[in-house]
Short mmCIF file of C-alpha atoms in Angstrom, two decimals:
data_model
loop_
_atom_site.label_atom_id
_atom_site.label_comp_id
_atom_site.label_asym_id
_atom_site.label_seq_id
_atom_site.Cartn_x
_atom_site.Cartn_y
_atom_site.Cartn_z
CA MET A 27 -22.28 0.23 20.64
CA LYS A 28 -20.72 1.92 22.88
CA ALA A 29 -17.97 4.65 22.89
CA ILE A 30 -15.13 6.67 25.22
CA GLY A 31 -14.90 10.25 24.16
CA PHE A 32 -14.88 13.83 24.81
CA THR A 33 -16.35 16.65 23.47
CA ARG A 34 -14.40 19.97 25.36
CA SER A 35 -10.57 19.12 26.65
CA LEU A 36 -10.36 19.21 30.01
CA PRO A 37 -7.45 18.55 33.00
CA ILE A 38 -7.75 14.62 33.16
CA THR A 39 -8.56 15.30 36.92
CA ASN A 40 -12.03 16.17 35.55
CA ASN A 41 -14.52 12.70 35.11
CA ALA A 42 -16.14 15.15 32.33
CA SER A 43 -12.34 14.65 30.61
CA LEU A 44 -13.22 11.42 28.82
CA ASN A 45 -16.94 9.92 28.76
CA ASP A 46 -19.12 7.21 27.76
CA TYR A 47 -20.54 7.35 25.41
CA GLU A 48 -23.65 5.57 23.06
CA ILE A 49 -23.36 6.11 19.00
CA ASP A 50 -24.67 3.78 16.22
CA ILE A 51 -22.07 1.25 13.97
CA PRO A 52 -20.07 2.73 12.22
CA SER A 53 -21.10 2.34 8.46
CA CYS A 54 -17.92 1.11 6.19
CA SER A 55 -17.46 2.33 2.62
CA SER A 56 -16.08 0.09 0.16
CA ASN A 57 -12.59 -0.14 1.50
CA GLU A 58 -12.74 -0.53 4.73
CA LEU A 59 -13.30 -3.26 6.99
CA LEU A 60 -15.67 -3.09 10.17
CA VAL A 61 -14.24 -4.81 12.80
CA LYS A 62 -14.92 -5.83 16.72
CA ILE A 63 -12.61 -4.25 18.97
CA LYS A 64 -10.89 -6.96 21.61
CA ALA A 65 -7.92 -4.44 22.61
CA ILE A 66 -6.20 -1.50 22.47
CA SER A 67 -3.29 -0.14 23.43
CA VAL A 68 -2.93 4.03 24.97
CA ASN A 69 0.15 5.58 23.53
CA PRO A 70 1.17 9.71 23.87
CA VAL A 71 -0.95 11.00 20.42
CA ASP A 72 -4.01 10.17 22.60
CA TYR A 73 -3.97 12.40 24.89
CA LYS A 74 -1.72 14.80 23.23
CA VAL A 75 -5.07 15.15 21.19
CA ARG A 76 -7.81 14.87 23.78
CA GLN A 77 -5.57 17.82 25.43
CA LYS A 78 -6.02 19.59 22.24
CA SER A 79 -9.26 19.41 20.60
CA ALA A 80 -11.50 21.24 22.05
CA GLN A 81 -9.81 24.20 23.63
CA ASN A 82 -11.55 27.12 22.73
CA GLU A 83 -15.08 25.33 22.76
CA GLU A 84 -17.28 22.12 23.02
CA LEU A 85 -17.50 19.65 20.24
CA ASN A 86 -20.92 19.13 18.77
CA GLU A 87 -20.72 15.37 18.73
CA PRO A 88 -18.16 13.32 20.93
CA LYS A 89 -14.33 13.03 19.26
CA ILE A 90 -13.65 9.45 19.97
CA ILE A 91 -9.27 8.96 20.06
CA GLY A 92 -7.47 6.21 20.06
CA TRP A 93 -5.09 4.02 17.08
CA ASP A 94 -3.47 0.99 18.71
CA ALA A 95 -6.01 -2.30 18.43
CA ALA A 96 -6.58 -5.64 17.88
CA GLY A 97 -10.22 -7.36 16.87
CA VAL A 98 -12.04 -9.46 14.57
CA VAL A 99 -13.46 -8.85 11.05
CA GLU A 100 -17.27 -8.66 11.11
CA HIS A 101 -17.78 -7.11 7.65
CA ILE A 102 -15.94 -6.70 4.52
CA GLY A 103 -16.51 -3.69 1.84
CA SER A 104 -17.27 -4.62 -1.17
CA ASN A 105 -13.56 -3.81 -2.54
CA VAL A 106 -11.50 -5.42 -0.34
CA GLU A 107 -9.69 -8.38 -1.06
CA ASN A 108 -7.42 -10.97 0.92
CA PHE A 109 -9.36 -10.94 4.43
CA SER A 110 -12.31 -12.70 5.16
CA VAL A 111 -14.42 -12.44 7.82
CA GLY A 112 -13.74 -13.40 11.45
CA ASP A 113 -9.84 -12.62 10.26
CA GLU A 114 -8.01 -11.30 13.93
CA VAL A 115 -6.34 -8.34 12.86
CA TYR A 116 -4.30 -5.63 13.99
CA TYR A 117 -3.36 -1.94 12.97
CA ALA A 118 -3.11 1.96 14.32
CA GLY A 119 -5.38 3.73 11.42
CA ASN A 120 -6.03 7.38 10.53
CA ILE A 121 -5.47 10.24 13.34
CA LYS A 122 -8.00 11.37 11.20
CA LYS A 123 -11.39 9.06 10.87
CA PRO A 124 -12.64 7.73 14.42
CA GLY A 125 -10.66 5.61 17.25
CA CYS A 126 -10.59 2.70 18.33
CA TYR A 127 -11.83 4.04 21.95
CA ALA A 128 -15.27 2.11 20.96
CA GLU A 129 -17.08 -1.84 19.94
CA TYR A 130 -15.98 -1.44 16.67
CA GLN A 131 -14.46 0.79 14.41
CA CYS A 132 -14.48 0.91 9.86
CA ILE A 133 -10.57 0.90 9.23
CA ASP A 134 -8.93 1.52 5.82
CA SER A 135 -8.05 -2.13 4.92
CA ALA A 136 -4.81 -1.21 3.49
CA ILE A 137 -3.10 -0.03 6.41
CA VAL A 138 -4.82 -3.78 8.64
CA THR A 139 -3.38 -6.74 9.09
CA LYS A 140 -3.59 -10.18 10.12
CA LYS A 141 -2.08 -9.76 13.88
CA PRO A 142 0.03 -12.19 15.70
CA ALA A 143 -1.00 -15.92 16.38
CA LYS A 144 1.44 -16.55 19.33
CA LEU A 145 0.75 -13.26 20.85
CA ASN A 146 -3.42 -12.48 22.98
CA TRP A 147 -4.90 -9.47 21.65
CA MET A 148 -3.78 -7.77 24.36
CA GLN A 149 0.04 -7.48 23.45
CA SER A 150 -0.91 -7.56 19.97
CA ALA A 151 -2.58 -4.57 20.48
CA ALA A 152 0.53 -2.62 22.13
CA LEU A 153 2.35 -2.68 19.24
CA PRO A 154 1.16 -1.35 15.56
CA LEU A 155 1.72 2.27 16.32
CA THR A 156 4.48 2.15 18.37
CA ALA A 157 6.69 -0.39 15.89
CA LEU A 158 5.65 1.27 12.32
CA THR A 159 6.79 4.31 13.58
CA ALA A 160 10.11 2.59 14.82
CA TRP A 161 9.93 0.79 10.89
CA GLU A 162 9.28 4.08 9.77
CA CYS A 163 12.07 6.09 11.15
CA ILE A 164 14.93 3.25 10.61
CA PHE A 165 14.30 1.95 6.96
CA ASP A 166 12.17 4.50 5.28
CA ARG A 167 13.60 7.76 6.78
CA MET A 168 16.49 6.97 7.51
CA ASN A 169 16.69 4.28 4.55
CA ILE A 170 18.81 1.74 6.63
CA ALA A 171 18.93 -1.40 4.47
CA GLU A 172 18.43 -4.81 6.93
CA ASN A 173 22.74 -5.83 8.09
CA ASP A 174 24.08 -2.35 7.89
CA GLY A 175 25.56 -1.18 10.38
CA ILE A 176 28.72 -3.11 11.50
CA ASP A 177 30.89 -1.05 13.58
CA GLU A 178 28.73 1.49 13.67
CA LYS A 179 26.48 3.01 16.55
CA ILE A 180 22.86 4.12 16.96
CA LEU A 181 21.25 5.93 20.19
CA ILE A 182 18.44 5.75 21.62
CA ILE A 183 16.94 8.73 23.37
CA GLY A 184 13.82 7.58 25.11
CA GLY A 185 14.71 4.39 25.16
CA ALA A 186 11.93 2.85 27.21
CA GLY A 187 8.60 4.42 26.13
CA GLY A 188 6.73 2.45 23.88
CA VAL A 189 9.04 3.37 19.90
CA GLY A 190 12.02 2.80 21.61
CA SER A 191 10.93 -0.62 23.16
CA ILE A 192 10.33 -2.11 19.73
CA ALA A 193 12.87 -0.14 17.94
CA ILE A 194 15.83 -1.63 20.10
CA GLN A 195 14.27 -5.13 19.25
CA ILE A 196 13.67 -4.34 15.91
CA LEU A 197 17.33 -3.22 15.29
CA LYS A 198 19.04 -5.70 17.33
CA LYS A 199 17.09 -8.70 15.00
CA LEU A 200 17.72 -6.73 11.15
CA THR A 201 20.65 -5.29 11.33
CA GLN A 202 24.47 -4.82 12.74
CA PHE A 203 24.40 -1.61 14.97
CA GLU A 204 25.59 -1.34 18.20
CA VAL A 205 22.54 -0.16 19.68
CA ILE A 206 22.58 2.45 22.69
CA ALA A 207 19.86 3.57 24.29
CA THR A 208 19.48 6.13 26.65
CA ALA A 209 16.68 5.48 30.19
CA SER A 210 17.60 7.10 33.86
CA ARG A 211 15.62 5.19 36.75
CA GLU A 212 16.28 1.22 37.62
CA ASP A 213 13.37 0.43 35.65
CA THR A 214 14.06 1.76 32.48
CA VAL A 215 17.75 0.33 32.30
CA GLU A 216 15.86 -3.27 33.45
CA TRP A 217 13.43 -2.66 31.01
CA CYS A 218 15.93 -1.84 27.92
CA GLU A 219 18.11 -4.63 28.71
CA LYS A 220 15.27 -7.06 28.37
CA MET A 221 14.59 -5.33 25.10
CA GLY A 222 18.18 -5.90 24.64
CA ALA A 223 20.14 -2.46 24.30
CA ASP A 224 24.16 -3.86 23.87
CA ARG A 225 24.42 0.09 26.22
CA ILE A 226 22.51 1.89 28.10
CA VAL A 227 23.34 5.73 29.24
CA ASN A 228 21.60 7.96 31.46
CA HIS A 229 19.88 10.73 28.98
CA HIS A 230 20.41 14.04 31.40
CA LYS A 231 23.86 12.79 31.04
CA LEU A 232 24.60 11.96 27.41
CA LEU A 233 27.88 14.33 26.39
CA GLU A 234 29.03 13.49 30.11
CA GLU A 235 28.68 9.84 29.68
CA LEU A 236 29.05 9.38 25.93
CA LYS A 237 32.28 12.28 25.72
CA SER A 238 34.72 9.19 23.55
CA GLU A 239 31.76 9.10 21.19
CA LYS A 240 31.28 12.90 20.13
CA ASP A 241 31.43 12.98 16.37
CA SER A 242 30.36 9.21 15.81
CA ILE A 243 27.15 7.69 16.32
CA SER A 244 25.68 7.41 12.54
CA TYR A 245 22.56 7.44 13.48
CA ILE A 246 20.38 9.32 16.32
CA LEU A 247 16.22 8.26 16.65
CA ASN A 248 14.86 10.76 19.03
CA PHE A 249 11.56 9.44 20.53
CA ALA A 250 11.76 11.83 23.81
CA ASP A 251 12.72 15.76 23.64
CA THR A 252 13.58 17.33 20.66
CA ALA A 253 14.85 20.85 21.46
CA GLY A 254 15.94 19.18 24.61
CA HIS A 255 18.53 17.31 23.66
CA TRP A 256 19.18 19.17 20.49
CA GLU A 257 22.29 20.62 21.26
CA THR A 258 23.70 17.14 22.89
CA MET A 259 22.24 15.26 19.18
CA THR A 260 24.28 17.91 16.95
CA LYS A 261 27.63 17.71 19.14
CA LEU A 262 27.02 13.58 19.35
CA ILE A 263 25.84 12.09 15.46
CA ALA A 264 28.84 11.53 13.26
CA PRO A 265 30.07 13.32 9.34
CA GLN A 266 27.42 12.44 7.41
CA GLY A 267 24.97 11.11 9.91
CA HIS A 268 20.97 11.31 10.29
CA ILE A 269 18.40 12.75 13.26
CA ALA A 270 15.29 11.39 13.21
CA CYS A 271 12.23 12.51 15.85
CA ILE A 272 9.13 11.94 16.55
CA VAL A 273 8.36 14.23 19.39
CA ASN A 274 6.95 18.33 18.32
CA THR A 275 9.48 21.07 19.63
CA THR A 276 7.18 24.34 20.53
CA GLU A 277 11.33 25.95 20.98
CA ASN A 278 13.59 27.24 17.54
CA VAL A 279 16.56 25.26 17.25
CA ASN A 280 18.97 25.97 15.31
CA LEU A 281 18.92 23.75 12.09
CA ASN A 282 22.19 25.27 11.06
CA ALA A 283 24.49 23.04 13.31
CA LEU A 284 24.26 20.01 11.36
CA LYS A 285 25.65 21.83 8.04
CA GLU A 286 29.34 21.33 8.93
CA LYS A 287 28.53 17.68 9.10
CA SER A 288 26.26 17.31 6.18
CA VAL A 289 23.63 15.52 8.14
CA SER A 290 20.65 14.92 7.61
CA PHE A 291 17.26 15.43 10.23
CA HIS A 292 14.20 13.48 9.47
CA TRP A 293 10.17 14.21 11.24
CA GLU A 294 8.07 11.06 11.61
CA LEU A 295 4.87 10.41 11.77
CA MET A 296 3.38 7.06 10.99
CA PHE A 297 0.10 8.77 10.50
CA THR A 298 1.84 10.75 7.43
CA ARG A 299 0.76 7.65 4.55
CA PRO A 300 -2.98 7.02 5.92
CA MET A 301 -3.68 11.19 6.38
CA PHE A 302 -2.20 11.35 3.38
CA ASN A 303 -3.93 8.19 0.94
CA THR A 304 -0.27 8.21 -0.29
CA ARG A 305 0.82 6.01 -3.20
CA ASP A 306 2.17 3.90 -0.72
CA LYS A 307 -0.38 3.35 2.35
CA TYR A 308 0.03 -0.52 1.91
CA LYS A 309 3.48 -0.58 2.87
CA GLN A 310 1.97 -0.10 6.28
CA HIS A 311 -0.03 -3.41 5.49
CA LYS A 312 3.84 -5.31 4.45
CA ILE A 313 4.85 -3.33 7.50
CA LEU A 314 2.65 -5.09 9.96
CA ALA A 315 2.89 -8.66 8.94
CA ARG A 316 6.21 -8.48 8.76
CA ILE A 317 6.01 -7.59 12.70
CA ALA A 318 3.77 -10.27 13.03
CA GLU A 319 6.15 -12.50 11.48
CA LEU A 320 9.16 -11.56 13.72
CA ALA A 321 6.69 -11.88 17.07
CA ASP A 322 5.22 -15.35 15.84
CA THR A 323 8.95 -16.59 15.43
CA GLY A 324 10.38 -15.09 18.30
CA LYS A 325 12.43 -12.27 17.03
CA ILE A 326 10.77 -10.02 18.82
CA ILE A 327 7.90 -9.83 22.04
CA SER A 328 5.66 -7.54 22.70
CA THR A 329 5.85 -4.22 24.49
CA LYS A 330 2.37 -4.97 26.79
CA ASN A 331 3.60 -3.93 30.32
CA LYS A 332 0.92 -2.94 31.80
CA GLU A 333 -3.39 -3.99 31.34
CA PHE A 334 -6.07 -1.91 32.24
CA HIS A 335 -10.03 -3.85 32.04
CA GLY A 336 -12.48 -2.43 30.82
CA LEU A 337 -14.10 -0.40 28.39
CA SER A 338 -15.28 3.13 30.06
CA ALA A 339 -14.47 6.58 31.07
CA GLU A 340 -13.51 5.40 34.34
CA VAL A 341 -10.40 3.54 33.05
CA PHE A 342 -9.44 4.93 30.29
CA ARG A 343 -9.17 7.73 32.80
CA GLU A 344 -6.87 5.69 34.79
CA VAL A 345 -4.36 4.86 31.54
CA HIS A 346 -4.44 8.62 30.74
CA LYS A 347 -3.27 10.07 33.84
CA LEU A 348 -0.86 6.95 34.16
CA GLN A 349 0.54 8.69 29.91
CA GLU A 350 0.59 12.08 31.45
CA SER A 351 2.90 11.02 34.30
CA GLY A 352 5.99 10.41 31.58
CA LYS A 353 6.85 7.48 33.86
CA SER A 354 4.96 4.89 31.39
CA ILE A 355 7.04 2.14 30.12
CA GLY A 356 6.68 -0.01 26.72
#
């Protein structure tokens, strides 16, 4: 089968940063599905893995990345239930296993579900990783319940990104919070409005624009720069509030700043459940099924914003360039 990968971590401007390969169709375990991939979505994790996986030495075999896909079930493992050959599915996958930049992929059936019937392949592929991340942040890490949030505010830093886009929609449809999202350009402001945010503020002027909200924002979801917004978050968060972040920080942050207000801090990585084979791993199947239901009933829309066509290294280098630019929306 055809696949896109790399053996060295190189700048995306280098044509050898991503390459075309012919590799064997993978053999799946008894708990896996073999999926013929129809569409994928590229996320920041893709280029971060590409940049770091082979910095010191060349890999012996190509590393195939990618963790957002939609496709058709071609084969079912002997222990798999509730799936049939021909099912149209979508999923995010496991960062420790070969990714979806390929024609076929083996995927643990516990983290797969049927794709939204009313969305096409690309619209569906745009949702799994970001929707799982947002859902787990809101309902699993922060322990928010559906219909919570009456007379409360939640701030989303990075509202126009993939995770922010779906988080806005989930919160507006399933909770009562006033949703405040950050954006700094005209196109990102318009996007956040389209997603349904109640208010939009400039993340470069957060303290200035939210000075009247100091100590009053119950929850903060930071999908952008953890260290860069740390001091601002500690000032805005309400006593006994919650802060969740998804972006690693190489800088030290003052965790003590949360103590006086008894603020809870949460890390979120949607790969945790599949990576560690947790007992509740199957919950990702259920979350994606719920997202599909919300999409099919028109309560949420796909966050797909830009399309690229073709399974080739040239195309994927262009997508990675866009992601690395920091200008991607949705």
